[in-house]
Coordinates of C-alpha atoms in Angstrom, one line a residue:
M1 CA 34.6 0.2 -17.0
A2 CA 36.1 3.5 -17.9
S3 CA 34.3 6.6 -16.7
S4 CA 32.8 9.0 -19.2
Y5 CA 33.8 11.8 -16.9
D6 CA 37.6 10.9 -16.9
S7 CA 38.4 14.4 -18.2
E8 CA 37.8 15.9 -14.7
P9 CA 40.9 17.3 -12.9
V10 CA 40.3 14.9 -10.0
D11 CA 41.0 12.0 -12.4
R12 CA 44.5 13.3 -13.0
L13 CA 45.6 13.6 -9.4
P14 CA 48.7 11.6 -8.3
F15 CA 46.6 9.0 -6.4
G16 CA 43.9 8.8 -9.0
S17 CA 43.5 5.8 -11.3
P18 CA 41.1 4.5 -13.9
D19 CA 39.9 1.9 -11.4
K20 CA 39.0 4.5 -8.9
A21 CA 37.3 6.7 -11.5
A22 CA 35.1 3.8 -12.5
R23 CA 33.7 3.7 -9.0
Y24 CA 31.9 7.0 -9.5
A25 CA 31.1 6.6 -13.2
T26 CA 27.5 7.7 -13.1
E27 CA 26.3 5.5 -15.9
R28 CA 27.1 2.4 -13.9
Y29 CA 24.5 3.2 -11.2
V30 CA 21.2 2.0 -12.8
G31 CA 18.4 1.4 -10.5
A32 CA 14.8 0.0 -10.8
T33 CA 13.7 2.5 -13.4
G34 CA 14.3 1.0 -16.8
L35 CA 13.6 -2.5 -15.7
N36 CA 10.4 -4.3 -16.7
W37 CA 8.9 -4.7 -13.2
W38 CA 7.0 -7.9 -14.2
R39 CA 9.9 -9.7 -15.8
C40 CA 12.5 -8.7 -13.2
D41 CA 10.4 -10.0 -10.2
P42 CA 10.3 -13.8 -9.8
T43 CA 8.4 -13.5 -6.5
L44 CA 5.5 -11.6 -8.2
Q45 CA 5.4 -14.2 -11.0
F46 CA 5.3 -16.9 -8.4
L47 CA 2.3 -15.4 -6.6
V48 CA 0.3 -14.7 -9.8
H49 CA 0.9 -18.1 -11.4
R50 CA 0.1 -19.8 -8.2
Q51 CA -3.4 -18.3 -8.2
L52 CA -4.3 -18.5 -11.9
T53 CA -5.3 -21.4 -14.1
A54 CA -3.2 -22.1 -17.2
D55 CA -5.8 -20.4 -19.5
E56 CA -5.8 -17.4 -17.2
Q57 CA -2.0 -17.2 -17.3
T58 CA -2.0 -17.2 -21.1
W59 CA -4.5 -14.3 -21.2
A60 CA -2.8 -12.3 -18.4
E61 CA 0.9 -12.7 -19.4
P62 CA 0.9 -10.1 -22.2
H63 CA -1.0 -7.6 -20.1
L64 CA 1.4 -8.0 -17.1
D65 CA 4.4 -7.8 -19.4
R66 CA 3.1 -4.6 -20.9
L67 CA 2.2 -3.1 -17.5
G68 CA 5.6 -4.1 -16.1
A69 CA 7.3 -2.1 -18.9
L70 CA 5.0 0.8 -18.4
M71 CA 5.4 1.0 -14.6
G72 CA 9.2 0.5 -14.7
G73 CA 9.6 3.0 -17.5
P74 CA 7.5 6.1 -18.1
I75 CA 5.4 5.9 -15.0
S76 CA 8.5 5.6 -12.7
E77 CA 10.2 8.4 -14.6
R78 CA 7.2 10.7 -14.3
A79 CA 6.9 10.0 -10.5
D80 CA 10.1 11.9 -9.9
I81 CA 8.9 14.8 -12.0
T82 CA 5.5 15.0 -10.1
D83 CA 7.3 14.9 -6.8
K84 CA 9.2 18.1 -7.7
H85 CA 6.2 19.7 -9.5
P86 CA 3.1 18.6 -7.5
P87 CA -0.6 19.7 -7.9
R88 CA -1.3 23.3 -6.9
L89 CA -4.5 25.1 -5.8
E90 CA -6.1 28.0 -7.6
R91 CA -8.4 29.3 -4.9
Y92 CA -9.9 32.2 -6.7
D93 CA -10.7 33.3 -10.3
R94 CA -9.8 36.6 -11.8
W95 CA -12.9 38.2 -10.1
G96 CA -12.1 36.9 -6.7
H97 CA -14.7 34.1 -6.8
D98 CA -13.8 31.0 -4.8
I99 CA -13.3 28.3 -7.4
S100 CA -11.1 25.9 -5.3
E101 CA -9.6 24.4 -8.4
V102 CA -6.8 21.9 -8.1
V103 CA -4.4 22.1 -11.1
L104 CA -2.7 18.8 -11.8
P105 CA 0.7 18.7 -13.5
P106 CA 1.1 17.1 -17.0
S107 CA 3.2 14.3 -15.5
F108 CA 0.4 13.4 -13.2
L109 CA -2.3 13.5 -15.9
E110 CA -0.2 11.4 -18.3
T111 CA 0.3 8.7 -15.7
R112 CA -3.3 8.7 -14.6
H113 CA -4.4 8.3 -18.2
D114 CA -2.0 5.4 -18.8
V115 CA -3.1 3.5 -15.7
L116 CA -6.8 4.0 -16.3
T117 CA -6.7 3.1 -20.0
Q118 CA -4.0 0.4 -20.0
G119 CA -4.6 -1.2 -16.6
F120 CA -7.1 -3.9 -15.4
E121 CA -9.7 -1.3 -14.4
S122 CA -10.1 -0.3 -18.1
P123 CA -13.7 -1.1 -19.1
E124 CA -12.4 -2.7 -22.4
I125 CA -9.9 -4.9 -20.6
R126 CA -12.3 -5.9 -17.9
K127 CA -14.9 -6.8 -20.6
D128 CA -12.3 -9.0 -22.4
A129 CA -11.3 -10.6 -19.1
N130 CA -14.9 -11.5 -18.3
A131 CA -15.4 -12.9 -21.8
N132 CA -12.4 -15.2 -21.2
G133 CA -13.4 -16.2 -17.7
V134 CA -10.4 -14.5 -16.2
R135 CA -10.5 -13.5 -12.5
L136 CA -9.0 -10.1 -12.0
N137 CA -8.5 -9.9 -8.2
V138 CA -4.9 -11.1 -8.2
L139 CA -4.1 -9.3 -11.5
S140 CA -5.4 -6.0 -10.1
A141 CA -3.3 -6.7 -7.0
A142 CA -0.2 -7.3 -9.2
Q143 CA -0.9 -4.0 -11.0
S144 CA -1.2 -2.1 -7.8
Y145 CA 2.0 -3.7 -6.4
M146 CA 3.9 -2.5 -9.5
L147 CA 2.4 1.0 -9.5
N148 CA 3.2 1.5 -5.8
Q149 CA 6.8 0.8 -6.5
A150 CA 6.7 3.9 -8.7
E151 CA 4.5 6.2 -6.8
I152 CA 2.1 5.4 -3.9
G153 CA 0.6 8.9 -4.2
M154 CA -0.8 8.0 -7.6
T155 CA -2.5 4.9 -6.2
C156 CA -4.1 7.1 -3.6
A157 CA -5.0 9.7 -6.2
L158 CA -6.7 7.0 -8.3
G159 CA -8.9 6.4 -5.3
T160 CA -10.1 3.5 -3.2
G161 CA -13.5 2.4 -2.3
G162 CA -15.2 3.0 -5.7
D163 CA -17.1 -0.3 -5.6
M164 CA -18.3 0.5 -2.0
V165 CA -19.5 3.9 -3.2
V166 CA -21.4 2.4 -6.1
N167 CA -23.0 -0.2 -3.7
L168 CA -24.1 2.5 -1.2
V169 CA -25.4 4.7 -4.0
R170 CA -27.3 1.8 -5.5
S171 CA -29.0 1.1 -2.2
F172 CA -29.7 4.5 -0.8
A173 CA -29.4 7.4 -3.2
P174 CA -32.4 9.0 -5.0
A175 CA -33.1 7.5 -8.4
D176 CA -31.6 10.4 -10.5
I177 CA -28.4 10.6 -8.4
R178 CA -28.1 6.8 -8.4
D179 CA -28.4 6.6 -12.2
K180 CA -25.9 9.5 -12.8
V181 CA -23.2 8.1 -10.4
M182 CA -23.5 4.6 -11.6
A183 CA -23.2 5.6 -15.2
K184 CA -20.1 7.7 -14.5
F185 CA -18.4 4.9 -12.8
A186 CA -19.5 2.3 -15.4
S187 CA -18.0 4.4 -18.2
G188 CA -14.7 4.9 -16.3
E189 CA -15.1 8.7 -16.3
W190 CA -15.1 8.8 -12.5
S191 CA -12.5 6.0 -12.0
G192 CA -10.2 7.2 -9.3
Q193 CA -12.5 10.1 -8.4
T194 CA -13.7 9.1 -4.9
I195 CA -12.7 10.8 -1.7
Q196 CA -13.2 9.6 1.9
S197 CA -13.7 12.7 4.1
L198 CA -13.4 11.7 7.7
T199 CA -10.7 13.5 9.6
E200 CA -11.5 16.7 11.6
R201 CA -9.4 18.9 13.9
T202 CA -11.5 17.8 17.0
G203 CA -10.6 14.1 17.0
G204 CA -8.4 12.7 14.3
S205 CA -8.9 9.0 14.6
D206 CA -11.6 9.6 17.3
L207 CA -14.3 10.0 14.7
A208 CA -17.1 10.3 17.3
E209 CA -15.9 13.8 18.1
L210 CA -16.6 15.2 14.6
E211 CA -18.6 18.4 14.2
T212 CA -19.7 18.4 10.6
T213 CA -23.5 18.7 10.5
A214 CA -26.2 17.6 8.1
T215 CA -29.5 19.4 7.8
P216 CA -32.5 17.8 5.8
D217 CA -33.6 19.6 2.6
G218 CA -36.3 17.7 0.8
D219 CA -34.9 14.4 -0.4
A220 CA -31.4 15.8 0.0
W221 CA -29.3 17.3 2.8
R222 CA -27.1 20.3 3.4
I223 CA -23.7 19.6 4.8
N224 CA -21.7 22.2 6.8
G225 CA -18.4 21.6 8.4
F226 CA -14.6 21.4 8.1
K227 CA -12.5 18.4 7.3
W228 CA -8.8 18.8 8.4
F229 CA -7.2 16.3 6.1
A230 CA -8.7 14.9 2.9
S231 CA -6.8 13.4 0.0
N232 CA -7.7 13.4 -3.7
V233 CA -9.5 16.7 -3.2
N234 CA -9.8 17.1 -7.0
G235 CA -12.2 14.2 -7.1
K236 CA -15.9 14.1 -8.1
A237 CA -17.6 11.9 -5.5
W238 CA -17.1 12.4 -1.8
V239 CA -18.2 10.1 1.0
V240 CA -18.5 12.4 4.0
L241 CA -19.2 11.5 7.7
A242 CA -21.5 14.0 9.4
K243 CA -24.1 14.1 12.2
P244 CA -27.7 14.9 11.2
E245 CA -29.3 17.6 13.3
G246 CA -30.8 16.1 16.4
A247 CA -28.6 13.0 16.3
P248 CA -26.7 12.0 19.4
D249 CA -23.2 13.6 19.7
S250 CA -21.5 10.2 19.6
A251 CA -20.4 7.5 17.2
R252 CA -24.0 6.3 16.9
G253 CA -25.0 9.7 15.6
I254 CA -22.8 9.6 12.6
A255 CA -24.2 9.1 9.2
T256 CA -22.6 8.6 5.8
F257 CA -23.4 11.1 3.0
L258 CA -22.6 11.3 -0.7
V259 CA -21.4 14.8 -1.8
L260 CA -20.8 15.4 -5.5
A261 CA -18.6 18.1 -7.0
E262 CA -21.7 19.5 -8.8
R263 CA -25.2 20.0 -7.5
R264 CA -28.2 18.4 -9.2
D265 CA -28.7 21.5 -11.3
G266 CA -25.1 21.4 -12.6
S267 CA -23.8 24.3 -10.5
R268 CA -20.8 24.0 -8.4
N269 CA -21.4 22.4 -5.0
G270 CA -20.5 24.0 -1.7
I271 CA -17.0 22.5 -1.4
R272 CA -14.3 25.0 -0.5
I273 CA -10.6 23.9 -0.4
R274 CA -8.9 26.2 2.0
R275 CA -5.4 25.0 1.2
L276 CA -3.3 22.1 0.1
K277 CA -1.2 20.4 2.6
D278 CA 2.6 20.8 2.4
K279 CA 3.4 17.2 3.0
L280 CA 6.6 15.2 3.6
G281 CA 5.8 12.9 0.7
T282 CA 3.1 11.5 -1.6
K283 CA 3.2 14.8 -3.5
A284 CA 1.2 13.3 -6.4
V285 CA -2.0 13.2 -4.4
A286 CA -3.6 16.6 -3.6
S287 CA -4.4 16.6 0.1
G288 CA -6.1 19.6 1.6
E289 CA -8.3 21.2 4.2
V290 CA -11.9 21.3 3.0
E291 CA -14.9 23.3 4.1
F292 CA -18.4 22.3 3.3
V293 CA -20.8 25.3 3.0
D294 CA -24.4 24.2 2.4
A295 CA -23.1 21.4 0.2
E296 CA -25.8 19.3 -1.4
A297 CA -25.6 15.8 0.0
F298 CA -27.5 12.5 -0.1
I299 CA -27.6 10.2 2.9
L300 CA -26.4 6.7 2.3
S301 CA -28.5 4.9 4.9
G302 CA -32.2 4.5 5.9
D303 CA -34.6 5.3 3.1
G304 CA -32.5 8.0 1.6
G305 CA -35.1 10.7 2.2
G306 CA -34.8 13.9 4.2
G307 CA -36.2 14.5 7.6
E308 CA -36.6 12.1 10.5
A309 CA -37.2 9.0 8.3
G310 CA -33.9 9.4 6.7
A311 CA -31.9 10.6 9.6
G312 CA -29.7 7.5 9.6
D313 CA -29.8 4.1 11.1
G314 CA -26.9 4.4 13.5
K315 CA -24.7 2.4 11.2
G316 CA -22.9 5.2 9.3
L317 CA -19.6 4.7 11.1
S318 CA -19.7 1.0 10.7
R319 CA -20.3 1.3 7.0
M320 CA -17.4 3.7 6.7
M321 CA -15.2 1.3 8.7
A322 CA -16.1 -1.5 6.2
M323 CA -14.9 0.8 3.5
T324 CA -11.9 1.7 5.6
N325 CA -10.9 -1.9 6.1
G326 CA -10.8 -2.4 2.3
A327 CA -8.7 0.7 2.0
R328 CA -6.3 -0.7 4.6
L329 CA -5.4 -3.5 2.3
G330 CA -4.7 -0.9 -0.4
I331 CA -2.4 0.9 2.0
A332 CA -0.7 -2.3 3.0
M333 CA 0.0 -2.8 -0.7
M334 CA 1.5 0.7 -0.8
G335 CA 3.8 -0.2 2.0
L336 CA 4.8 -3.4 0.2
G337 CA 5.4 -1.4 -3.0
C338 CA 7.7 1.0 -1.1
A339 CA 9.6 -2.0 0.4
R340 CA 10.0 -3.8 -2.9
R341 CA 11.2 -0.6 -4.7
A342 CA 13.7 0.0 -1.8
L343 CA 14.9 -3.6 -2.0
V344 CA 15.5 -3.4 -5.8
E345 CA 17.3 0.0 -5.5
A346 CA 19.5 -1.4 -2.7
M347 CA 20.4 -4.5 -4.8
C348 CA 21.1 -2.5 -7.9
Y349 CA 23.4 -0.1 -6.0
A350 CA 25.2 -2.7 -4.0
R351 CA 25.9 -4.6 -7.2
A352 CA 27.5 -1.6 -8.8
R353 CA 29.3 0.0 -5.9
Q354 CA 32.7 -1.2 -4.8
A355 CA 34.4 -0.9 -1.4
F356 CA 37.5 -2.5 0.1
G357 CA 38.4 -3.9 -3.3
K358 CA 35.1 -5.8 -3.9
P359 CA 31.5 -5.1 -5.0
L360 CA 29.3 -4.5 -1.9
T361 CA 27.4 -7.7 -2.8
E362 CA 30.5 -9.8 -2.0
L363 CA 30.9 -8.4 1.5
P364 CA 29.4 -10.6 4.3
L365 CA 27.8 -7.8 6.2
M366 CA 26.1 -6.4 3.1
Q367 CA 24.9 -9.9 2.2
R368 CA 23.4 -10.2 5.6
K369 CA 21.6 -6.9 5.2
L370 CA 20.3 -7.7 1.7
A371 CA 19.3 -11.3 2.7
E372 CA 17.2 -9.9 5.6
L373 CA 15.6 -7.4 3.3
I374 CA 14.7 -10.1 0.7
V375 CA 13.1 -12.3 3.4
D376 CA 11.2 -9.6 5.1
V377 CA 9.8 -8.2 1.8
E378 CA 8.7 -11.6 0.7
A379 CA 7.0 -12.2 4.1
A380 CA 5.1 -8.9 3.7
Q381 CA 4.3 -9.9 0.1
A382 CA 2.8 -13.1 1.3
L383 CA 0.6 -11.3 3.8
V384 CA -0.6 -8.6 1.4
F385 CA -1.5 -11.0 -1.4
D386 CA -3.3 -13.3 1.0
G387 CA -5.4 -10.3 2.1
Y388 CA -6.3 -9.7 -1.6
D389 CA -7.4 -13.3 -2.1
P390 CA -11.2 -13.4 -1.7
D391 CA -11.0 -17.1 -0.5
H392 CA -8.9 -16.0 2.4
R393 CA -10.4 -12.7 3.4
L394 CA -10.3 -12.4 7.2
R395 CA -12.1 -9.9 9.5
I396 CA -8.9 -9.0 11.3
G397 CA -6.7 -9.7 8.3
A398 CA -6.6 -6.1 7.0
P399 CA -5.5 -4.4 10.3
L400 CA -2.8 -7.0 10.9
I401 CA -1.5 -7.0 7.4
K402 CA -1.3 -3.2 7.3
L403 CA 0.4 -3.2 10.7
R404 CA 3.3 -5.1 9.2
A405 CA 3.4 -4.0 5.6
A406 CA 3.2 -0.3 6.3
R407 CA 6.1 -0.6 8.7
I408 CA 8.3 -2.6 6.4
G409 CA 7.9 0.1 3.8
I410 CA 9.6 2.5 6.1
T411 CA 12.3 0.2 7.5
A412 CA 13.2 -1.2 4.0
A413 CA 13.5 2.4 2.6
S414 CA 15.7 3.3 5.6
D415 CA 17.9 0.2 5.0
A416 CA 18.2 1.1 1.3
I417 CA 19.4 4.6 2.2
E418 CA 22.0 3.0 4.4
V419 CA 23.1 0.8 1.5
H420 CA 23.5 3.9 -0.6
G421 CA 25.4 5.7 2.1
G422 CA 25.4 9.5 1.8
N423 CA 24.0 9.2 -1.7
G424 CA 20.8 7.8 -0.3
Y425 CA 20.2 10.8 1.8
V426 CA 20.1 13.2 -1.1
E427 CA 17.2 13.7 -3.5
N428 CA 19.2 12.9 -6.6
W429 CA 18.8 9.3 -5.7
P430 CA 15.3 7.6 -5.6
V431 CA 15.4 6.1 -2.1
A432 CA 15.0 9.5 -0.3
R433 CA 11.6 9.9 -1.9
I434 CA 10.6 6.3 -1.1
L435 CA 11.3 6.9 2.6
R436 CA 9.3 10.2 2.5
D437 CA 6.4 8.5 0.8
A438 CA 6.5 5.4 2.9
Q439 CA 6.0 7.2 6.2
V440 CA 2.4 8.1 5.4
N441 CA 1.3 4.5 5.3
T442 CA 1.4 4.1 9.0
L443 CA -1.0 7.1 9.2
W444 CA -3.5 6.6 6.5
E445 CA -6.6 4.6 7.7
G446 CA -5.3 4.4 11.2
P447 CA -1.9 4.2 12.9
D448 CA -0.7 1.1 14.8
N449 CA -2.8 1.8 17.9
I450 CA -6.0 2.2 15.9
L451 CA -5.2 -1.0 14.1
C452 CA -4.7 -2.8 17.4
L453 CA -8.1 -1.5 18.6
D454 CA -9.7 -2.9 15.5
V455 CA -8.1 -6.3 16.1
R456 CA -9.7 -6.2 19.6
R457 CA -13.0 -5.2 18.2
G458 CA -12.9 -8.1 15.7
I459 CA -12.1 -10.6 18.4
E460 CA -14.6 -9.4 20.9
R461 CA -17.6 -8.7 18.6
D462 CA -17.0 -11.2 15.8
Q463 CA -14.9 -14.0 17.3
A464 CA -12.6 -13.3 14.4
D465 CA -9.7 -15.1 16.1
V466 CA -11.3 -18.4 15.3
A467 CA -11.3 -17.9 11.5
F468 CA -7.8 -16.4 11.8
L469 CA -6.3 -19.4 13.6
D470 CA -8.1 -21.7 11.2
R471 CA -6.4 -20.0 8.3
L472 CA -3.0 -20.3 9.9
R473 CA -3.5 -24.0 10.5
E474 CA -4.7 -24.5 6.9
A475 CA -1.6 -22.8 5.6
V476 CA 0.8 -24.9 7.8
T477 CA -0.9 -28.1 6.7
A478 CA -0.1 -27.2 3.1
G479 CA 3.6 -26.9 3.9
P480 CA 6.4 -29.3 2.8
A481 CA 6.0 -32.8 4.2
G482 CA 8.3 -33.4 7.2
D483 CA 9.6 -29.9 7.2
S484 CA 11.1 -28.7 10.5
T485 CA 10.0 -25.1 9.9
A486 CA 6.4 -26.2 9.3
A487 CA 6.5 -28.1 12.6
L488 CA 7.9 -25.0 14.3
V489 CA 5.2 -22.7 12.9
A490 CA 2.5 -25.2 13.8
E491 CA 3.8 -25.1 17.4
R492 CA 3.7 -21.3 17.3
V493 CA 0.1 -21.3 16.1
D494 CA -0.9 -23.4 19.1
Q495 CA 1.0 -21.0 21.4
L496 CA -0.7 -18.0 19.8
A497 CA -4.1 -19.5 20.4
D498 CA -3.2 -19.9 24.0
A499 CA -1.9 -16.3 24.2
I500 CA -5.2 -15.0 22.7
E501 CA -7.2 -16.9 25.3
R502 CA -5.1 -15.6 28.1
W503 CA -5.3 -12.1 26.8
K504 CA -9.1 -12.3 26.8
V505 CA -9.2 -12.5 30.6
L506 CA -7.0 -9.6 31.4
D507 CA -8.5 -6.5 32.9
R508 CA -9.5 -3.8 30.4
P509 CA -6.5 -1.4 30.7
T510 CA -3.9 -4.2 30.9
G511 CA -5.6 -5.9 27.9
E512 CA -5.5 -2.7 25.8
A513 CA -1.8 -2.1 26.7
R514 CA -1.0 -5.7 25.6
L515 CA -2.8 -5.3 22.3
F516 CA 0.4 -4.3 20.4
P517 CA 2.6 -7.3 21.4
L518 CA -0.4 -9.6 20.8
A519 CA -0.9 -8.1 17.3
Q520 CA 2.8 -8.5 16.6
F521 CA 2.7 -12.1 17.7
M522 CA -0.3 -12.7 15.5
V523 CA 1.2 -11.2 12.4
D524 CA 4.6 -12.9 13.0
V525 CA 3.0 -16.3 13.0
Y526 CA 0.6 -15.3 10.1
A527 CA 3.6 -14.5 7.8
G528 CA 5.5 -17.6 8.9
A529 CA 2.5 -19.8 8.1
L530 CA 2.0 -18.2 4.7
L531 CA 5.6 -18.7 3.8
V532 CA 5.4 -22.3 4.8
E533 CA 2.3 -22.7 2.6
Q534 CA 4.2 -21.1 -0.3
A535 CA 7.1 -23.5 0.3
G536 CA 4.8 -26.5 0.1
Y537 CA 3.3 -25.3 -3.2
E538 CA 6.8 -24.5 -4.7
Q539 CA 8.2 -27.9 -3.7
R540 CA 5.2 -29.9 -5.0
D541 CA 4.5 -28.0 -8.2
L542 CA 7.9 -26.4 -9.2
G543 CA 10.4 -28.8 -7.6
S544 CA 12.3 -25.9 -5.9
D545 CA 13.2 -25.3 -2.3
R546 CA 13.9 -21.6 -2.4
K547 CA 10.7 -20.6 -0.5
T548 CA 11.5 -23.3 2.0
L549 CA 14.8 -21.4 2.6
V550 CA 12.9 -18.1 2.9
A551 CA 10.5 -19.6 5.4
R552 CA 13.3 -21.1 7.4
L553 CA 15.3 -17.8 7.5
Y554 CA 12.2 -15.9 8.4
A555 CA 11.4 -18.3 11.3
Q556 CA 14.9 -18.0 12.6
R557 CA 14.6 -14.3 13.0
H558 CA 11.0 -13.9 14.0
L559 CA 9.8 -17.1 15.6
V560 CA 12.8 -18.7 17.3
D561 CA 14.4 -17.9 20.6
A562 CA 18.0 -17.1 19.7
G563 CA 19.3 -18.4 23.0
P564 CA 21.7 -16.8 25.4
L565 CA 24.4 -16.3 22.7
R566 CA 21.8 -15.0 20.2
G567 CA 23.0 -17.5 17.6
I568 CA 26.4 -15.9 17.3
D569 CA 28.1 -19.3 18.0
E570 CA 26.4 -20.9 15.0
P571 CA 29.2 -22.3 12.7
R572 CA 27.5 -21.5 9.4
D573 CA 25.2 -18.9 8.1
E574 CA 22.7 -20.3 5.6
A575 CA 21.8 -16.8 4.3
L576 CA 25.4 -16.3 3.2
D577 CA 25.8 -19.9 1.9
R578 CA 22.7 -19.5 -0.3
F579 CA 22.9 -15.8 -1.0
K580 CA 22.8 -16.3 -4.7
D581 CA 19.6 -18.4 -4.5
L582 CA 18.0 -15.6 -2.5
W583 CA 19.2 -12.9 -4.9
D584 CA 18.2 -14.8 -8.1
G585 CA 14.7 -15.4 -6.7
A586 CA 14.2 -11.8 -5.9
L587 CA 15.6 -9.9 -8.9
V588 CA 16.4 -10.7 -12.5
D589 CA 18.5 -7.9 -14.1
G590 CA 20.6 -8.6 -17.1
R591 CA 22.1 -5.1 -17.4
T592 CA 25.8 -4.9 -17.0
V593 CA 27.5 -2.7 -14.4

């Protein structure tokens, strides 16, 4: 292909040539933006079709196709604009009054409007889905998966935990507040307008150390305190952790409160945004330091009243943790979205770029890199979508899934930068932003160590390992008949069960130190079992063995002892032999390069 820039002096140098000029013809390097992210993704289609009935698929297909074009088109384009022109804070008005107003850029507002009106959370679309008997859990997950490929900051800005807020408000808030809040959410006016306000300077993840204080005031409360890092600070409904006066200075003293942007009388509530955080990534979501100054609040426990009767029931932190575990699945989906976008950008670039006389995709080392990316992303995909399946919801599923999916978002983005070479390290190309954004997923709702502690809590308090192992065995049983990978994973499940029992008898410090390798072992086998389960479905219902290949390649890297020679002496490499099968099952892109 001739370059449109062949008039440059460099193209007329003695060693220049049209072939060399074509290597850096800008128009050849088309990435994920411009693709329909539903049509180009066979793995997403596989997951959705597997969980829907034929009638549900017929209803859903036009919506998914429309959303795929929206996410891969204008929403992806706007994400780059918002990254360069993020929300800003207007702290004071012309008279010096503190107004703490977050000004959102047009690119952000347009995308938020499109998602809320055209997505599956739209009241009209939800109503039509209910009328047609369509379950929305997997479709909402598919939408989030596509949106996160464009911009995980927008997903955060749209909020998580809205259903939890409504349920808490329904149970505990005074009648007038309950009716107002539920009406706002039912109408869609407050969609994506919830904020979890937890983190303080004193403790970070150690929430028991928080200082924010609640004082009873009739059937309401007054909140005073300072939150060090809160996202979506332009929202309307805040869920705030605070300690009622007289409560113990411990985790048991924490209660959960609802704080609205406006007081009952319509005046501005005592919420002061000190500053917005200058973050590495996720520029779309306004994160800031927030001070509560006599903010009107309503306790979300007990009888909802003020004074001693409504001082909380000691379950405020556990309620927030239930909300947090749901949010962890959302963040795992963000990590998966970053990984998928990085994979597509790497594949598109490698297909267009030439080196050593060939496209990068024909070079064995690059094929190895891309094959590993494809397999690891599909393993994370299996984990995350299993977490979203209400039939398979596990107590320790969310922390384990986030542990893997948040990390793969970072490593996949880093690999994509390496595929792009120096181009990947500059902001003109999309993968630099993906890496910046992906890094936050290991922090939001708990880093690796906090996730491991939650796994321990689930095992010790709820015997959650029993249901977890049952799920793994169920998945393996559904694998292809007589498949060697299924047999290997079944053996690893038994070994994992033994490892958990041996871990339980370790002394406390040693057991805590071993939590991370235990959790890694658990999620390694979890992903392997789910890929085997997918392989069985694909073989029986679709007559294909591609997922069997993916499961086998995953097991070879994550579940098999490579031996003293680390597999270097193996005469053939199946990932190279079947590279086209891996590629075609990961990306459909008919554009020419």
